[in-house]
PDB file of C-alpha atoms in Angstrom:
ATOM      1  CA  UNK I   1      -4.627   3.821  10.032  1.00  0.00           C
ATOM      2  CA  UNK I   2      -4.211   6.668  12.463  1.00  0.00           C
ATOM      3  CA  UNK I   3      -1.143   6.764  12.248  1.00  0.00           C
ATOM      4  CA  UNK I   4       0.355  10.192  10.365  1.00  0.00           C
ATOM      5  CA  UNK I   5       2.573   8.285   8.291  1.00  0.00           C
ATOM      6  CA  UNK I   6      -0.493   6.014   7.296  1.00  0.00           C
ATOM      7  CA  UNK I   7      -2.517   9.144   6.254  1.00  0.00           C
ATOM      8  CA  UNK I   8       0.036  10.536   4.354  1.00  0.00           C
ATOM      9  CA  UNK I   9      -0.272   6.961   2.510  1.00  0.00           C
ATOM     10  CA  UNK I  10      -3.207   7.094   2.145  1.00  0.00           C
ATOM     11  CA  UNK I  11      -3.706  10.947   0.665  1.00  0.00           C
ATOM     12  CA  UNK I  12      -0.584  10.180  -1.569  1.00  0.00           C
ATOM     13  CA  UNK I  13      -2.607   6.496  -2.715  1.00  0.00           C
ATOM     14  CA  UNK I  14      -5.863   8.377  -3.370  1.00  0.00           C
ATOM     15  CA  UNK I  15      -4.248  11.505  -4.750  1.00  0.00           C
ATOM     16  CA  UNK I  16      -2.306  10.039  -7.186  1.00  0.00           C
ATOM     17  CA  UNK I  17      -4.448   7.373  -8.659  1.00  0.00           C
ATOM     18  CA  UNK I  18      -8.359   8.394  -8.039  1.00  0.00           C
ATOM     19  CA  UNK I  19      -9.236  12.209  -6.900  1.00  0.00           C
ATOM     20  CA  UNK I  20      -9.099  14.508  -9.854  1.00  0.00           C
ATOM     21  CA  UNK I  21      -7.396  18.026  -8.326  1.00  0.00           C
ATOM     22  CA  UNK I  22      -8.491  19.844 -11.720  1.00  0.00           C
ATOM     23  CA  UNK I  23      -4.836  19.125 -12.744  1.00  0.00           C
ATOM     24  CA  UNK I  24      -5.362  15.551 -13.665  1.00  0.00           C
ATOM     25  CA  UNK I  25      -3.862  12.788 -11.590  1.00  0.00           C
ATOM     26  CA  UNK I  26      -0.806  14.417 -10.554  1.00  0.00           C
ATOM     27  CA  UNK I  27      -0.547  14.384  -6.454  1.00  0.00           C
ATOM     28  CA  UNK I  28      -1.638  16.924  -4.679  1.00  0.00           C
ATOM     29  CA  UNK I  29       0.262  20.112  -4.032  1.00  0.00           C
ATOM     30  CA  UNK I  30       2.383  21.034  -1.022  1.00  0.00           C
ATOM     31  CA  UNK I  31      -0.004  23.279   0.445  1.00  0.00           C
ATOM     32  CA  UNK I  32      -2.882  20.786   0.354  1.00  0.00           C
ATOM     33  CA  UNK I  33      -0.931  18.451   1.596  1.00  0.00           C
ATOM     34  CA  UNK I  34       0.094  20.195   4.596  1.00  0.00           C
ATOM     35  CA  UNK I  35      -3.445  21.406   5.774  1.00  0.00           C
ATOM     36  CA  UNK I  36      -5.165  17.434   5.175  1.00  0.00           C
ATOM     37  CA  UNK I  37      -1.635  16.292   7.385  1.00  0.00           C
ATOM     38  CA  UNK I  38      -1.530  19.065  10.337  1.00  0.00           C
ATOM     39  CA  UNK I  39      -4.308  21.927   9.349  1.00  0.00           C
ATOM     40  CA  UNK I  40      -5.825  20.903  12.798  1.00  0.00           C
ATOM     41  CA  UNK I  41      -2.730  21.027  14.802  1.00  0.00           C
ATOM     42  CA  UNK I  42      -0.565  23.857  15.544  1.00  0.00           C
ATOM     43  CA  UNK I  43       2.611  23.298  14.964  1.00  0.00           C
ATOM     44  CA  UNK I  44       5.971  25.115  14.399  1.00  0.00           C
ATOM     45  CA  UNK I  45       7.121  23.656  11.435  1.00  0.00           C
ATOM     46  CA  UNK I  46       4.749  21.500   9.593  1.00  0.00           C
ATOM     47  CA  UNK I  47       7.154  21.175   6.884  1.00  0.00           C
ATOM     48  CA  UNK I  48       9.843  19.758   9.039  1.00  0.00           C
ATOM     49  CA  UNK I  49       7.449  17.444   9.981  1.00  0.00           C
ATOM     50  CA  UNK I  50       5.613  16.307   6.274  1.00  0.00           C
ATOM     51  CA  UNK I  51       9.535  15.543   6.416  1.00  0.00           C
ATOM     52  CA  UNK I  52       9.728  13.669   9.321  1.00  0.00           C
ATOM     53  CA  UNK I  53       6.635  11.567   8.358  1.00  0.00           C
ATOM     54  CA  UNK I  54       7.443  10.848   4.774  1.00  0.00           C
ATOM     55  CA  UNK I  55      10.814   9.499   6.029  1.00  0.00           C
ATOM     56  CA  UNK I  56       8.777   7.296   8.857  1.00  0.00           C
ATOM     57  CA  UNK I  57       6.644   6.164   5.845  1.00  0.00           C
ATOM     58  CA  UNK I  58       9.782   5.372   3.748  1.00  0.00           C
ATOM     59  CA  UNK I  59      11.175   3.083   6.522  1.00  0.00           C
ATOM     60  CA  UNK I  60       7.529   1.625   7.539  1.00  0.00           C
ATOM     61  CA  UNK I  61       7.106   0.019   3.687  1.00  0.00           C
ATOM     62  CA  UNK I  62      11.326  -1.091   3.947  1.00  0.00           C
ATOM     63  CA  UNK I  63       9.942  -2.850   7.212  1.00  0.00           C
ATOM     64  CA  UNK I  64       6.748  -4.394   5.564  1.00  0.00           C
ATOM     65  CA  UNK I  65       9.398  -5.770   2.775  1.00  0.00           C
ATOM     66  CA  UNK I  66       8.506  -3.450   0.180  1.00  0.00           C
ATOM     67  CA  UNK I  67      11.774  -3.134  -1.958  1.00  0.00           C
ATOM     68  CA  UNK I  68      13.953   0.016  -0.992  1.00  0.00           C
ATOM     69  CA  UNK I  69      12.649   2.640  -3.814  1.00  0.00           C
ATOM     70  CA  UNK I  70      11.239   6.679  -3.269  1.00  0.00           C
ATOM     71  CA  UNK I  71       7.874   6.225  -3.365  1.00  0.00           C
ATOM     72  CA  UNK I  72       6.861   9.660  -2.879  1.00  0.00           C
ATOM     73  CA  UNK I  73       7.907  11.822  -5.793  1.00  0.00           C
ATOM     74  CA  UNK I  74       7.756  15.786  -5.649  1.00  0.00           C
ATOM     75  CA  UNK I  75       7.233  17.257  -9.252  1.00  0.00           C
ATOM     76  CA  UNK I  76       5.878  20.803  -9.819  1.00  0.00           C
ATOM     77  CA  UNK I  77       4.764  21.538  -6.134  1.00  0.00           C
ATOM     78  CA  UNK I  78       2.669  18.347  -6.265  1.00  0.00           C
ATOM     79  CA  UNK I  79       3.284  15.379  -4.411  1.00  0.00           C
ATOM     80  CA  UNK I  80       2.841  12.033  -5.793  1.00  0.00           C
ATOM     81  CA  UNK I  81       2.695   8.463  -5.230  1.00  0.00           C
ATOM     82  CA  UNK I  82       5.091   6.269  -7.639  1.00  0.00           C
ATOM     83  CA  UNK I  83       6.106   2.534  -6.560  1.00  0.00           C
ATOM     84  CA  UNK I  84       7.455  -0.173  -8.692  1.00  0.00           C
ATOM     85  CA  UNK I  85       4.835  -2.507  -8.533  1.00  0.00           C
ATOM     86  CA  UNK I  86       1.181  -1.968 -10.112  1.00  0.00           C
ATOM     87  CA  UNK I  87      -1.172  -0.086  -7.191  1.00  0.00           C
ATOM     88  CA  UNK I  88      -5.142  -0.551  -7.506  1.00  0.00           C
ATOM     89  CA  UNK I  89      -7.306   1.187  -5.375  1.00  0.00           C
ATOM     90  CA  UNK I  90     -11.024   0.465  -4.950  1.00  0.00           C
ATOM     91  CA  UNK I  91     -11.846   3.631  -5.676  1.00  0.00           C
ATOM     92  CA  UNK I  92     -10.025   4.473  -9.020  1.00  0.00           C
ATOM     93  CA  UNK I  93     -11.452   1.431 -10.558  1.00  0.00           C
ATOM     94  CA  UNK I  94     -15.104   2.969  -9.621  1.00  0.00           C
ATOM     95  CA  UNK I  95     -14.286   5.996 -11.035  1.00  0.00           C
ATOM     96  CA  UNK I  96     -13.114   4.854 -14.236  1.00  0.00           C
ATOM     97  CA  UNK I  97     -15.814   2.463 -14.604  1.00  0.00           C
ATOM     98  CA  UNK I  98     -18.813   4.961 -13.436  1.00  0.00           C
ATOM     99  CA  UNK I  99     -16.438   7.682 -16.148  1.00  0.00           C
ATOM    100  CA  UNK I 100     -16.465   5.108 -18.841  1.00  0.00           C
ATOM    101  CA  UNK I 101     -19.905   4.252 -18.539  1.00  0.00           C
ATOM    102  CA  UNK I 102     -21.027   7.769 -18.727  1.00  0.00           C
ATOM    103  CA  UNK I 103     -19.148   8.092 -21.951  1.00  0.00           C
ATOM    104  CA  UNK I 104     -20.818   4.813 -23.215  1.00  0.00           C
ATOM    105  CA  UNK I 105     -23.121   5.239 -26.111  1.00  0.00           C
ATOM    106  CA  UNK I 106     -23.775   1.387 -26.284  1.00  0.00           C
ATOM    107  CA  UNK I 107     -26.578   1.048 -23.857  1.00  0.00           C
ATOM    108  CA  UNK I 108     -25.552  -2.873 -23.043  1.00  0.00           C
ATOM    109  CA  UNK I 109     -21.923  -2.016 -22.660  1.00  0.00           C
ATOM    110  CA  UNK I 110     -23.098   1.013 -20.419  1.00  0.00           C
ATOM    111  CA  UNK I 111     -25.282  -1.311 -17.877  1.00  0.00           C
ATOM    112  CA  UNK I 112     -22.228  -3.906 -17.831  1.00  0.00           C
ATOM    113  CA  UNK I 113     -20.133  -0.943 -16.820  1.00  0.00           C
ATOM    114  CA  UNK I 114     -22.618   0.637 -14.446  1.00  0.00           C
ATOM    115  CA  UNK I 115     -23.032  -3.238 -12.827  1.00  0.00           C
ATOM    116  CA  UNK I 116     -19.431  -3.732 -12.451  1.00  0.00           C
ATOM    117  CA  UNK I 117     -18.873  -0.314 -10.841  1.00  0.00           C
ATOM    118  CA  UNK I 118     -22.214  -1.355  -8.313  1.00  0.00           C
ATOM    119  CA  UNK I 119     -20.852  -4.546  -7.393  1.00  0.00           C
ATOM    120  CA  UNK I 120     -17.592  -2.588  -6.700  1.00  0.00           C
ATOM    121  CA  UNK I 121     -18.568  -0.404  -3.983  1.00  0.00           C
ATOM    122  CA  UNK I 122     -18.632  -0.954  -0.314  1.00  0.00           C
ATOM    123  CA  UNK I 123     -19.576   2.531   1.445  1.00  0.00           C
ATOM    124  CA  UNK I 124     -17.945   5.293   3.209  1.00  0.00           C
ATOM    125  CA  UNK I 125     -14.067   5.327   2.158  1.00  0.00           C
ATOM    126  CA  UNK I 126     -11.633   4.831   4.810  1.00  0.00           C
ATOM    127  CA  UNK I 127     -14.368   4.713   7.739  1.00  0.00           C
ATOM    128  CA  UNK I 128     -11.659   5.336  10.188  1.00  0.00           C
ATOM    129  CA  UNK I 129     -10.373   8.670   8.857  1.00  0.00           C
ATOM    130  CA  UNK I 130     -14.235   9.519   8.631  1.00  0.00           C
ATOM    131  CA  UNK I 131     -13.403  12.924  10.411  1.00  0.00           C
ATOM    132  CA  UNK I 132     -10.787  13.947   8.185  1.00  0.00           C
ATOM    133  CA  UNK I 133     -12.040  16.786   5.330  1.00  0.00           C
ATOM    134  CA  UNK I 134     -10.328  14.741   2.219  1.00  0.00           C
ATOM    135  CA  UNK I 135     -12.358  11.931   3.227  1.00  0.00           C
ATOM    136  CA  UNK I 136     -15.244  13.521   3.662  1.00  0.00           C
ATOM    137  CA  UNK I 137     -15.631  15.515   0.503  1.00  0.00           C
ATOM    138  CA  UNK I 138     -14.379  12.401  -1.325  1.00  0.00           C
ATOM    139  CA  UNK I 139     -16.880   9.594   0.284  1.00  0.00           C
ATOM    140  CA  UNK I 140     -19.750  11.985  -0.581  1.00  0.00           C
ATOM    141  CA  UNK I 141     -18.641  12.017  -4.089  1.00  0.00           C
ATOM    142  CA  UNK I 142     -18.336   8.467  -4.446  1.00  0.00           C
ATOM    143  CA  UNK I 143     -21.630   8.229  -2.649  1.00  0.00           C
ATOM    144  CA  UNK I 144     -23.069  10.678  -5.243  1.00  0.00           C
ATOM    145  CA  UNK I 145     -21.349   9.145  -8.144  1.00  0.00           C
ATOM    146  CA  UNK I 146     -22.623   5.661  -6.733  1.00  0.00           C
ATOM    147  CA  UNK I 147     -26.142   6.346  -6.317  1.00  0.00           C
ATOM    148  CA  UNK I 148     -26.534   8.025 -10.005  1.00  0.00           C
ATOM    149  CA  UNK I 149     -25.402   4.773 -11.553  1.00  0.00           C
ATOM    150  CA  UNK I 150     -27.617   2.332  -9.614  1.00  0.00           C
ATOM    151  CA  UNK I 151     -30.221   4.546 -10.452  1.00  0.00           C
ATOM    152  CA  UNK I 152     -29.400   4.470 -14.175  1.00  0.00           C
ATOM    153  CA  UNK I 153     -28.636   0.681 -14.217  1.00  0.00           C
ATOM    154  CA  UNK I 154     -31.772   0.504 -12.457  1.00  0.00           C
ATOM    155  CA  UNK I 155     -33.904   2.010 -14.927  1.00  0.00           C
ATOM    156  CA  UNK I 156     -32.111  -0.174 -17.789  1.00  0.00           C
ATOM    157  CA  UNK I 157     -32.597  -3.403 -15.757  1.00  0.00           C
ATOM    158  CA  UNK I 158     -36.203  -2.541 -15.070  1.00  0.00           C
ATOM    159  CA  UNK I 159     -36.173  -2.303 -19.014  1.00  0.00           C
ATOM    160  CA  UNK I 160     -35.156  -5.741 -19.528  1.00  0.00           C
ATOM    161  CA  UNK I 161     -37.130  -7.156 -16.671  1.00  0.00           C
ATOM    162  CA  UNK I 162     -33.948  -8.127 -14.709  1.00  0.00           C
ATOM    163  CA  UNK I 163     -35.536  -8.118 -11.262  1.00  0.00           C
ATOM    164  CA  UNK I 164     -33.553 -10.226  -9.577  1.00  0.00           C
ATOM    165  CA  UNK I 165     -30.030  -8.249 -10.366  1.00  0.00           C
ATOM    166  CA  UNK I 166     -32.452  -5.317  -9.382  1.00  0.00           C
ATOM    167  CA  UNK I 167     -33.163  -6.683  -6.175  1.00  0.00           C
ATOM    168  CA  UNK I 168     -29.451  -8.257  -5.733  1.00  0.00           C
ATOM    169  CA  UNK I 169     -28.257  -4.167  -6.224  1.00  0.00           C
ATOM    170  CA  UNK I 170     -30.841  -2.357  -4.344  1.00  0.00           C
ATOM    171  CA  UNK I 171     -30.567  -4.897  -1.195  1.00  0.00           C
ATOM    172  CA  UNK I 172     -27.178  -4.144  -1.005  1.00  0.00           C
ATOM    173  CA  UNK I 173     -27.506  -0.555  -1.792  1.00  0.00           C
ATOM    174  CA  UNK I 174     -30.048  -0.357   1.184  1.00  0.00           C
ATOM    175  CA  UNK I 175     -27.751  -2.544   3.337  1.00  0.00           C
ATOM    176  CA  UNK I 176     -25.040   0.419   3.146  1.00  0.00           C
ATOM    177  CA  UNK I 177     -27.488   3.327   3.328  1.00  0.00           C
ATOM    178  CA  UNK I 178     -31.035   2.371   5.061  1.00  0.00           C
ATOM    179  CA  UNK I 179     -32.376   5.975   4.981  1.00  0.00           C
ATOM    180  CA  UNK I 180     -31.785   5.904   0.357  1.00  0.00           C
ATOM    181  CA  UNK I 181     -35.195   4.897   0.302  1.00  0.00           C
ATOM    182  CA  UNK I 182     -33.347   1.756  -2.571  1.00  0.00           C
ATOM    183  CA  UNK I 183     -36.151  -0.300  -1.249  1.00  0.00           C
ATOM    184  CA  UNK I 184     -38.634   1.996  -3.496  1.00  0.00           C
ATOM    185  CA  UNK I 185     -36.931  -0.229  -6.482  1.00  0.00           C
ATOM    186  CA  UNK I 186     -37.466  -3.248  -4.558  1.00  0.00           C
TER     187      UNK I 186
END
């Protein structure tokens, strides 16, 4: 994962299908791009070498046995991540199920959202690029969006006197952050 051309991977992966830029799910732009890739490091010509890495990225997938195809599309100053089989990412199915249970005006359907989105997380994204700004903005979202649901699912389960789904969440909640204070709702 350290790698550049993994991080580039990665960025396009979580760019494309589960950060929203403001723009929708297009990519991310050039610019961006650049300063999440090399902003640290001083180099010459960072664009000759996004170059450089997309092509190493190109070849690495050939190499896994990926079929030959341009995954990385260019469109509007965005880059983009476009491959010919279905992608799912861990953290675009959170997202859309935390999104559609905020939209949910059935309160069942809302908690079977909210649960499904729970049992779905896992922590900090991509613990080994834990230094990297992207990730960090982006795991304390998740964390954020996360820990409003449980609480919310919480407060319905409490409702129905679901204790043991209660504790099943919570444990696990406190499991991946001991300093939550999730044992309160156990």
């Amino acid at each position: 994962p350290g790698t550049k051309a993994m991080k580039l991977l990665q960025l396009l992966l979580h760019s494309t299908y589960a950060a929203n830029n403001g723009e929708g799910y297009r990519g991310i732009s050039r610019t961006r791009l650049l300063e999440d890739l090399f902003g640290r490091e001083e180099l010459s010509n960072a664009a000759n070498n996004l170059r450089v890495t997309a092509h190493r990225l190109r070849r690495i997938l050939t190499e896994a046995g990926l079929p030959d195809y341009d995954y990385i599309m260019i469109e509007d100053g965005f880059y983009r991540w476009e491959s010919p089989m279905p992608v799912w990412l861990d953290v675009a199915e959170l997202q859309e199920k935390l999104e559609s249970a905020a939209g949910e005006k059935d309160e069942k359907k809302q908690a079977e959202l909210l649960l499904e989105a729970c049992r779905l997380y896992r922590g900090e994204l991509l613990p080994a690029l834990s230094g990297e700004d992207w990730v960090i903005v982006s795991s304390v979202r998740y964390k954020d969006m996360y820990s409003r649901g449980l609480s919310k699912l919480c407060e319905y389960l409490k409702a129905q006197r679901d204790y043991e789904t209660i504790l099943e969440l919570t444990a696990a909640a406190a499991e991946i952050y001991p300093f939550d204070e999730w044992q309160a709702f156990q």
